[in-house]
mmCIF file with all atom_site columns, C-alpha atoms in Angstrom:
data_model
loop_
_atom_site.group_PDB
_atom_site.id
_atom_site.type_symbol
_atom_site.label_atom_id
_atom_site.label_alt_id
_atom_site.label_comp_id
_atom_site.label_asym_id
_atom_site.label_entity_id
_atom_site.label_seq_id
_atom_site.pdbx_PDB_ins_code
_atom_site.Cartn_x
_atom_site.Cartn_y
_atom_site.Cartn_z
_atom_site.occupancy
_atom_site.B_iso_or_equiv
_atom_site.pdbx_formal_charge
_atom_site.auth_seq_id
_atom_site.auth_comp_id
_atom_site.auth_asym_id
_atom_site.auth_atom_id
_atom_site.pdbx_PDB_model_num
ATOM 1   C CA . MET A 1 1   ? 0.000   0.000   0.000  1.00 44.00 ? 1   MET A CA 1
ATOM 2   C CA . THR A 1 2   ? 1.134   3.495   -0.663 1.00 43.00 ? 2   THR A CA 1
ATOM 3   C CA . SER A 1 3   ? 1.792   6.042   2.042  1.00 45.00 ? 3   SER A CA 1
ATOM 4   C CA . PRO A 1 4   ? -1.199  8.277   2.643  1.00 44.00 ? 4   PRO A CA 1
ATOM 5   C CA . SER A 1 5   ? -0.940  11.902  1.532  1.00 44.00 ? 5   SER A CA 1
ATOM 6   C CA . SER A 1 6   ? -1.594  14.801  3.882  1.00 50.00 ? 6   SER A CA 1
ATOM 7   C CA . ASP A 1 7   ? -4.446  15.808  1.526  1.00 54.00 ? 7   ASP A CA 1
ATOM 8   C CA . PRO A 1 8   ? -7.036  13.010  1.856  1.00 50.00 ? 8   PRO A CA 1
ATOM 9   C CA . ASN A 1 9   ? -8.947  14.095  -1.227 1.00 51.00 ? 9   ASN A CA 1
ATOM 10  C CA . ALA A 1 10  ? -5.828  13.791  -3.408 1.00 62.00 ? 10  ALA A CA 1
ATOM 11  C CA . ALA A 1 11  ? -4.689  10.462  -2.044 1.00 84.00 ? 11  ALA A CA 1
ATOM 12  C CA . TYR A 1 12  ? -7.911  8.464   -2.245 1.00 92.00 ? 12  TYR A CA 1
ATOM 13  C CA . SER A 1 13  ? -10.774 7.757   -4.598 1.00 93.00 ? 13  SER A CA 1
ATOM 14  C CA . LEU A 1 14  ? -14.104 6.017   -4.054 1.00 94.00 ? 14  LEU A CA 1
ATOM 15  C CA . ARG A 1 15  ? -15.575 3.425   -6.370 1.00 95.00 ? 15  ARG A CA 1
ATOM 16  C CA . ALA A 1 16  ? -17.954 0.484   -6.398 1.00 96.00 ? 16  ALA A CA 1
ATOM 17  C CA . PHE A 1 17  ? -16.780 -2.944  -5.244 1.00 97.00 ? 17  PHE A CA 1
ATOM 18  C CA . THR A 1 18  ? -15.502 -5.469  -7.773 1.00 96.00 ? 18  THR A CA 1
ATOM 19  C CA . GLU A 1 19  ? -15.033 -9.141  -7.036 1.00 96.00 ? 19  GLU A CA 1
ATOM 20  C CA . SER A 1 20  ? -11.249 -8.742  -7.193 1.00 96.00 ? 20  SER A CA 1
ATOM 21  C CA . ASP A 1 21  ? -11.453 -6.445  -4.119 1.00 97.00 ? 21  ASP A CA 1
ATOM 22  C CA . ALA A 1 22  ? -12.704 -9.240  -1.862 1.00 97.00 ? 22  ALA A CA 1
ATOM 23  C CA . PRO A 1 23  ? -9.305  -10.528 -0.605 1.00 96.00 ? 23  PRO A CA 1
ATOM 24  C CA . ALA A 1 24  ? -8.091  -7.005  0.192  1.00 96.00 ? 24  ALA A CA 1
ATOM 25  C CA . LEU A 1 25  ? -11.330 -6.150  2.026  1.00 96.00 ? 25  LEU A CA 1
ATOM 26  C CA . ALA A 1 26  ? -11.120 -9.338  4.079  1.00 95.00 ? 26  ALA A CA 1
ATOM 27  C CA . GLY A 1 27  ? -7.526  -8.551  5.009  1.00 94.00 ? 27  GLY A CA 1
ATOM 28  C CA . LEU A 1 28  ? -8.102  -4.918  5.887  1.00 94.00 ? 28  LEU A CA 1
ATOM 29  C CA . THR A 1 29  ? -11.152 -5.848  7.998  1.00 93.00 ? 29  THR A CA 1
ATOM 30  C CA . LEU A 1 30  ? -9.071  -8.163  10.167 1.00 93.00 ? 30  LEU A CA 1
ATOM 31  C CA . ALA A 1 31  ? -6.199  -5.665  10.327 1.00 92.00 ? 31  ALA A CA 1
ATOM 32  C CA . ALA A 1 32  ? -8.610  -2.959  11.507 1.00 91.00 ? 32  ALA A CA 1
ATOM 33  C CA . ILE A 1 33  ? -10.256 -5.175  14.103 1.00 91.00 ? 33  ILE A CA 1
ATOM 34  C CA . ARG A 1 34  ? -6.952  -6.429  15.493 1.00 91.00 ? 34  ARG A CA 1
ATOM 35  C CA . SER A 1 35  ? -5.109  -3.094  15.440 1.00 88.00 ? 35  SER A CA 1
ATOM 36  C CA . VAL A 1 36  ? -7.661  -0.332  15.854 1.00 80.00 ? 36  VAL A CA 1
ATOM 37  C CA . GLY A 1 37  ? -10.138 -2.464  17.802 1.00 84.00 ? 37  GLY A CA 1
ATOM 38  C CA . ALA A 1 38  ? -7.492  -3.180  20.421 1.00 85.00 ? 38  ALA A CA 1
ATOM 39  C CA . LYS A 1 39  ? -7.596  0.511   21.414 1.00 87.00 ? 39  LYS A CA 1
ATOM 40  C CA . ALA A 1 40  ? -11.059 0.136   22.976 1.00 86.00 ? 40  ALA A CA 1
ATOM 41  C CA . TYR A 1 41  ? -11.666 -3.579  23.435 1.00 90.00 ? 41  TYR A CA 1
ATOM 42  C CA . SER A 1 42  ? -9.905  -6.340  25.363 1.00 91.00 ? 42  SER A CA 1
ATOM 43  C CA . PRO A 1 43  ? -7.826  -9.005  23.580 1.00 92.00 ? 43  PRO A CA 1
ATOM 44  C CA . GLU A 1 44  ? -10.637 -11.524 24.191 1.00 92.00 ? 44  GLU A CA 1
ATOM 45  C CA . GLN A 1 45  ? -13.205 -9.173  22.685 1.00 91.00 ? 45  GLN A CA 1
ATOM 46  C CA . VAL A 1 46  ? -10.985 -8.450  19.674 1.00 90.00 ? 46  VAL A CA 1
ATOM 47  C CA . ASN A 1 47  ? -10.463 -12.171 19.050 1.00 90.00 ? 47  ASN A CA 1
ATOM 48  C CA . ALA A 1 48  ? -14.198 -12.890 19.295 1.00 90.00 ? 48  ALA A CA 1
ATOM 49  C CA . TRP A 1 49  ? -14.979 -9.972  16.955 1.00 89.00 ? 49  TRP A CA 1
ATOM 50  C CA . ALA A 1 50  ? -12.364 -11.095 14.435 1.00 89.00 ? 50  ALA A CA 1
ATOM 51  C CA . MET A 1 51  ? -13.751 -14.653 14.441 1.00 85.00 ? 51  MET A CA 1
ATOM 52  C CA . ARG A 1 52  ? -17.049 -13.302 13.062 1.00 83.00 ? 52  ARG A CA 1
ATOM 53  C CA . HIS A 1 53  ? -15.351 -12.140 9.877  1.00 81.00 ? 53  HIS A CA 1
ATOM 54  C CA . SER A 1 54  ? -14.706 -14.929 7.436  1.00 73.00 ? 54  SER A CA 1
ATOM 55  C CA . GLY A 1 55  ? -12.781 -14.829 4.179  1.00 86.00 ? 55  GLY A CA 1
ATOM 56  C CA . PRO A 1 56  ? -13.224 -12.951 0.908  1.00 93.00 ? 56  PRO A CA 1
ATOM 57  C CA . GLU A 1 57  ? -16.176 -14.997 -0.315 1.00 93.00 ? 57  GLU A CA 1
ATOM 58  C CA . ARG A 1 58  ? -18.349 -13.169 2.213  1.00 93.00 ? 58  ARG A CA 1
ATOM 59  C CA . PHE A 1 59  ? -18.001 -9.915  0.250  1.00 96.00 ? 59  PHE A CA 1
ATOM 60  C CA . VAL A 1 60  ? -18.788 -11.547 -3.071 1.00 96.00 ? 60  VAL A CA 1
ATOM 61  C CA . GLN A 1 61  ? -21.920 -13.122 -1.583 1.00 96.00 ? 61  GLN A CA 1
ATOM 62  C CA . ARG A 1 62  ? -23.072 -9.908  0.095  1.00 95.00 ? 62  ARG A CA 1
ATOM 63  C CA . ALA A 1 63  ? -22.715 -7.993  -3.182 1.00 97.00 ? 63  ALA A CA 1
ATOM 64  C CA . ALA A 1 64  ? -24.615 -10.733 -5.023 1.00 97.00 ? 64  ALA A CA 1
ATOM 65  C CA . ASP A 1 65  ? -27.362 -10.422 -2.392 1.00 96.00 ? 65  ASP A CA 1
ATOM 66  C CA . GLY A 1 66  ? -27.780 -6.709  -3.193 1.00 96.00 ? 66  GLY A CA 1
ATOM 67  C CA . ALA A 1 67  ? -25.438 -4.969  -0.771 1.00 96.00 ? 67  ALA A CA 1
ATOM 68  C CA . MET A 1 68  ? -23.714 -1.890  -2.149 1.00 96.00 ? 68  MET A CA 1
ATOM 69  C CA . ILE A 1 69  ? -20.043 -1.914  -1.190 1.00 97.00 ? 69  ILE A CA 1
ATOM 70  C CA . THR A 1 70  ? -18.203 1.351   -1.670 1.00 97.00 ? 70  THR A CA 1
ATOM 71  C CA . VAL A 1 71  ? -14.415 1.012   -1.711 1.00 97.00 ? 71  VAL A CA 1
ATOM 72  C CA . ALA A 1 72  ? -11.859 3.719   -0.953 1.00 96.00 ? 72  ALA A CA 1
ATOM 73  C CA . CYS A 1 73  ? -8.629  3.184   -2.888 1.00 95.00 ? 73  CYS A CA 1
ATOM 74  C CA . ASP A 1 74  ? -5.148  4.644   -2.598 1.00 93.00 ? 74  ASP A CA 1
ATOM 75  C CA . THR A 1 75  ? -3.351  6.294   -5.521 1.00 91.00 ? 75  THR A CA 1
ATOM 76  C CA . GLU A 1 76  ? -2.412  2.876   -6.906 1.00 92.00 ? 76  GLU A CA 1
ATOM 77  C CA . GLY A 1 77  ? -6.003  1.632   -6.819 1.00 92.00 ? 77  GLY A CA 1
ATOM 78  C CA . ALA A 1 78  ? -5.532  -0.679  -3.823 1.00 94.00 ? 78  ALA A CA 1
ATOM 79  C CA . PRO A 1 79  ? -8.534  -0.892  -1.463 1.00 97.00 ? 79  PRO A CA 1
ATOM 80  C CA . VAL A 1 80  ? -7.808  0.720   1.919  1.00 95.00 ? 80  VAL A CA 1
ATOM 81  C CA . ALA A 1 81  ? -11.318 1.204   3.366  1.00 96.00 ? 81  ALA A CA 1
ATOM 82  C CA . TYR A 1 82  ? -14.921 0.346   2.586  1.00 97.00 ? 82  TYR A CA 1
ATOM 83  C CA . ALA A 1 83  ? -18.558 0.638   3.615  1.00 97.00 ? 83  ALA A CA 1
ATOM 84  C CA . LEU A 1 84  ? -21.196 -2.045  3.075  1.00 97.00 ? 84  LEU A CA 1
ATOM 85  C CA . LEU A 1 85  ? -24.762 -0.755  2.789  1.00 97.00 ? 85  LEU A CA 1
ATOM 86  C CA . GLU A 1 86  ? -27.669 -3.194  2.628  1.00 97.00 ? 86  GLU A CA 1
ATOM 87  C CA . PRO A 1 87  ? -30.746 -2.430  0.482  1.00 96.00 ? 87  PRO A CA 1
ATOM 88  C CA . ASP A 1 88  ? -32.879 -1.596  3.563  1.00 96.00 ? 88  ASP A CA 1
ATOM 89  C CA . GLY A 1 89  ? -30.504 1.143   4.771  1.00 97.00 ? 89  GLY A CA 1
ATOM 90  C CA . HIS A 1 90  ? -28.548 -0.970  7.250  1.00 97.00 ? 90  HIS A CA 1
ATOM 91  C CA . LEU A 1 91  ? -24.905 0.064   7.137  1.00 96.00 ? 91  LEU A CA 1
ATOM 92  C CA . ASP A 1 92  ? -23.396 -3.258  8.152  1.00 95.00 ? 92  ASP A CA 1
ATOM 93  C CA . MET A 1 93  ? -19.685 -2.544  7.800  1.00 94.00 ? 93  MET A CA 1
ATOM 94  C CA . LEU A 1 94  ? -17.361 0.453   7.813  1.00 95.00 ? 94  LEU A CA 1
ATOM 95  C CA . TYR A 1 95  ? -13.679 -0.448  8.036  1.00 94.00 ? 95  TYR A CA 1
ATOM 96  C CA . CYS A 1 96  ? -10.407 1.296   7.289  1.00 93.00 ? 96  CYS A CA 1
ATOM 97  C CA . HIS A 1 97  ? -6.957  -0.249  7.158  1.00 92.00 ? 97  HIS A CA 1
ATOM 98  C CA . PRO A 1 98  ? -4.916  0.934   10.172 1.00 90.00 ? 98  PRO A CA 1
ATOM 99  C CA . ASP A 1 99  ? -2.299  2.548   7.909  1.00 86.00 ? 99  ASP A CA 1
ATOM 100 C CA . HIS A 1 100 ? -4.992  4.816   6.438  1.00 86.00 ? 100 HIS A CA 1
ATOM 101 C CA . THR A 1 101 ? -6.976  6.014   9.453  1.00 83.00 ? 101 THR A CA 1
ATOM 102 C CA . ARG A 1 102 ? -7.481  9.696   10.246 1.00 84.00 ? 102 ARG A CA 1
ATOM 103 C CA . ARG A 1 103 ? -7.622  10.611  6.551  1.00 83.00 ? 103 ARG A CA 1
ATOM 104 C CA . SER A 1 104 ? -11.367 11.446  6.339  1.00 86.00 ? 104 SER A CA 1
ATOM 105 C CA . LEU A 1 105 ? -12.118 8.121   4.648  1.00 94.00 ? 105 LEU A CA 1
ATOM 106 C CA . ALA A 1 106 ? -14.923 7.209   7.075  1.00 93.00 ? 106 ALA A CA 1
ATOM 107 C CA . ASP A 1 107 ? -16.502 10.625  6.504  1.00 94.00 ? 107 ASP A CA 1
ATOM 108 C CA . ARG A 1 108 ? -16.317 10.224  2.730  1.00 95.00 ? 108 ARG A CA 1
ATOM 109 C CA . LEU A 1 109 ? -17.658 6.667   2.816  1.00 96.00 ? 109 LEU A CA 1
ATOM 110 C CA . LEU A 1 110 ? -20.543 7.662   5.086  1.00 96.00 ? 110 LEU A CA 1
ATOM 111 C CA . GLN A 1 111 ? -21.409 10.529  2.746  1.00 95.00 ? 111 GLN A CA 1
ATOM 112 C CA . GLY A 1 112 ? -21.321 8.065   -0.156 1.00 95.00 ? 112 GLY A CA 1
ATOM 113 C CA . CYS A 1 113 ? -23.768 5.795   1.683  1.00 95.00 ? 113 CYS A CA 1
ATOM 114 C CA . GLU A 1 114 ? -26.048 8.735   2.306  1.00 95.00 ? 114 GLU A CA 1
ATOM 115 C CA . ASP A 1 115 ? -25.948 9.596   -1.404 1.00 95.00 ? 115 ASP A CA 1
ATOM 116 C CA . ILE A 1 116 ? -26.877 6.002   -2.248 1.00 94.00 ? 116 ILE A CA 1
ATOM 117 C CA . ALA A 1 117 ? -29.723 6.120   0.297  1.00 95.00 ? 117 ALA A CA 1
ATOM 118 C CA . ARG A 1 118 ? -31.147 9.225   -1.378 1.00 95.00 ? 118 ARG A CA 1
ATOM 119 C CA . VAL A 1 119 ? -31.002 7.607   -4.821 1.00 94.00 ? 119 VAL A CA 1
ATOM 120 C CA . ARG A 1 120 ? -32.769 4.546   -3.382 1.00 94.00 ? 120 ARG A CA 1
ATOM 121 C CA . ASN A 1 121 ? -35.372 6.758   -1.658 1.00 95.00 ? 121 ASN A CA 1
ATOM 122 C CA . LEU A 1 122 ? -34.480 5.461   1.793  1.00 96.00 ? 122 LEU A CA 1
ATOM 123 C CA . ASP A 1 123 ? -35.649 7.617   4.677  1.00 95.00 ? 123 ASP A CA 1
ATOM 124 C CA . ARG A 1 124 ? -33.050 6.445   7.188  1.00 96.00 ? 124 ARG A CA 1
ATOM 125 C CA . LEU A 1 125 ? -29.708 4.737   7.628  1.00 98.00 ? 125 LEU A CA 1
ATOM 126 C CA . PHE A 1 126 ? -28.956 2.604   10.668 1.00 98.00 ? 126 PHE A CA 1
ATOM 127 C CA . THR A 1 127 ? -25.959 0.733   12.012 1.00 97.00 ? 127 THR A CA 1
ATOM 128 C CA . GLU A 1 128 ? -24.315 -0.936  14.981 1.00 96.00 ? 128 GLU A CA 1
ATOM 129 C CA . SER A 1 129 ? -21.146 1.035   15.625 1.00 94.00 ? 129 SER A CA 1
ATOM 130 C CA . SER A 1 130 ? -18.069 0.036   17.550 1.00 90.00 ? 130 SER A CA 1
ATOM 131 C CA . GLU A 1 131 ? -16.748 2.323   20.254 1.00 89.00 ? 131 GLU A CA 1
ATOM 132 C CA . LEU A 1 132 ? -14.049 3.521   17.871 1.00 87.00 ? 132 LEU A CA 1
ATOM 133 C CA . ALA A 1 133 ? -16.303 4.185   14.869 1.00 91.00 ? 133 ALA A CA 1
ATOM 134 C CA . ARG A 1 134 ? -18.927 6.012   16.931 1.00 94.00 ? 134 ARG A CA 1
ATOM 135 C CA . PRO A 1 135 ? -17.298 9.483   16.534 1.00 93.00 ? 135 PRO A CA 1
ATOM 136 C CA . ALA A 1 136 ? -17.277 9.137   12.730 1.00 93.00 ? 136 ALA A CA 1
ATOM 137 C CA . PHE A 1 137 ? -20.960 8.238   12.728 1.00 96.00 ? 137 PHE A CA 1
ATOM 138 C CA . GLU A 1 138 ? -21.757 11.122  15.080 1.00 96.00 ? 138 GLU A CA 1
ATOM 139 C CA . ARG A 1 139 ? -19.870 13.559  12.814 1.00 93.00 ? 139 ARG A CA 1
ATOM 140 C CA . ALA A 1 140 ? -22.059 12.307  9.959  1.00 95.00 ? 140 ALA A CA 1
ATOM 141 C CA . GLY A 1 141 ? -25.241 13.037  11.927 1.00 96.00 ? 141 GLY A CA 1
ATOM 142 C CA . TYR A 1 142 ? -26.062 9.592   13.316 1.00 97.00 ? 142 TYR A CA 1
ATOM 143 C CA . LYS A 1 143 ? -27.669 9.501   16.757 1.00 98.00 ? 143 LYS A CA 1
ATOM 144 C CA . VAL A 1 144 ? -27.113 6.792   19.359 1.00 97.00 ? 144 VAL A CA 1
ATOM 145 C CA . GLN A 1 145 ? -30.327 4.873   19.990 1.00 97.00 ? 145 GLN A CA 1
ATOM 146 C CA . HIS A 1 146 ? -28.863 2.670   22.714 1.00 97.00 ? 146 HIS A CA 1
ATOM 147 C CA . ARG A 1 147 ? -25.822 0.658   23.734 1.00 96.00 ? 147 ARG A CA 1
ATOM 148 C CA . ARG A 1 148 ? -26.018 -3.014  22.723 1.00 94.00 ? 148 ARG A CA 1
ATOM 149 C CA . ASP A 1 149 ? -24.425 -5.469  25.132 1.00 93.00 ? 149 ASP A CA 1
ATOM 150 C CA . PHE A 1 150 ? -24.180 -9.002  23.763 1.00 92.00 ? 150 PHE A CA 1
ATOM 151 C CA . GLN A 1 151 ? -21.896 -12.022 23.580 1.00 92.00 ? 151 GLN A CA 1
ATOM 152 C CA . ILE A 1 152 ? -19.856 -13.578 20.821 1.00 90.00 ? 152 ILE A CA 1
ATOM 153 C CA . GLU A 1 153 ? -18.810 -17.146 21.596 1.00 87.00 ? 153 GLU A CA 1
ATOM 154 C CA . GLY A 1 154 ? -19.309 -16.443 25.305 1.00 92.00 ? 154 GLY A CA 1
ATOM 155 C CA . VAL A 1 155 ? -17.297 -13.194 25.294 1.00 92.00 ? 155 VAL A CA 1
ATOM 156 C CA . ALA A 1 156 ? -19.153 -10.068 26.442 1.00 92.00 ? 156 ALA A CA 1
ATOM 157 C CA . ILE A 1 157 ? -18.818 -7.173  24.001 1.00 89.00 ? 157 ILE A CA 1
ATOM 158 C CA . TYR A 1 158 ? -20.810 -4.080  23.073 1.00 91.00 ? 158 TYR A CA 1
ATOM 159 C CA . ASN A 1 159 ? -21.562 -1.611  20.313 1.00 92.00 ? 159 ASN A CA 1
ATOM 160 C CA . TYR A 1 160 ? -24.058 1.170   19.677 1.00 96.00 ? 160 TYR A CA 1
ATOM 161 C CA . ALA A 1 161 ? -27.281 1.089   17.704 1.00 97.00 ? 161 ALA A CA 1
ATOM 162 C CA . MET A 1 162 ? -27.213 4.341   15.725 1.00 98.00 ? 162 MET A CA 1
ATOM 163 C CA . GLU A 1 163 ? -29.545 5.918   13.205 1.00 98.00 ? 163 GLU A CA 1
ATOM 164 C CA . LYS A 1 164 ? -29.684 8.849   10.815 1.00 97.00 ? 164 LYS A CA 1
ATOM 165 C CA . THR A 1 165 ? -32.788 10.254  9.181  1.00 96.00 ? 165 THR A CA 1
ATOM 166 C CA . ILE A 1 166 ? -32.332 11.130  5.529  1.00 93.00 ? 166 ILE A CA 1
ATOM 167 C CA . ALA A 1 167 ? -33.945 14.463  4.729  1.00 79.00 ? 167 ALA A CA 1
#
């Protein structure tokens, strides 16, 4: 991957998912969970969270099922972040490779999802945000509905149900 530029708009572009992106998205998802996730969650929680994310075929299947996956790419076209929006307005995934955080990619991807929602005449977007992604969602106008405490393979973990009305 290339080094990120100080100007996030110059260094990155957004485009629709292609099947060839699947391995990179699977890898960056796990890198984000293990690296960035460790800043707010315990090692046990990070391991349980990572176990929920299987290989590249998951992305191909989700796209085939109608999910819109928007990919942020570096100057060489390599995927470095993505958002997965389901047809009903559920934003299921928003991940950025640890080497490319703090470059406005989450903000740009969330705006892209909002644009898609408008085209699809959706009146709201909703998600379950990690502790670390919550500020990006709040910047984009999402409101916390409630904290969700649950278990993955017997490990207690939490996230936030969040929602944004599309005007």
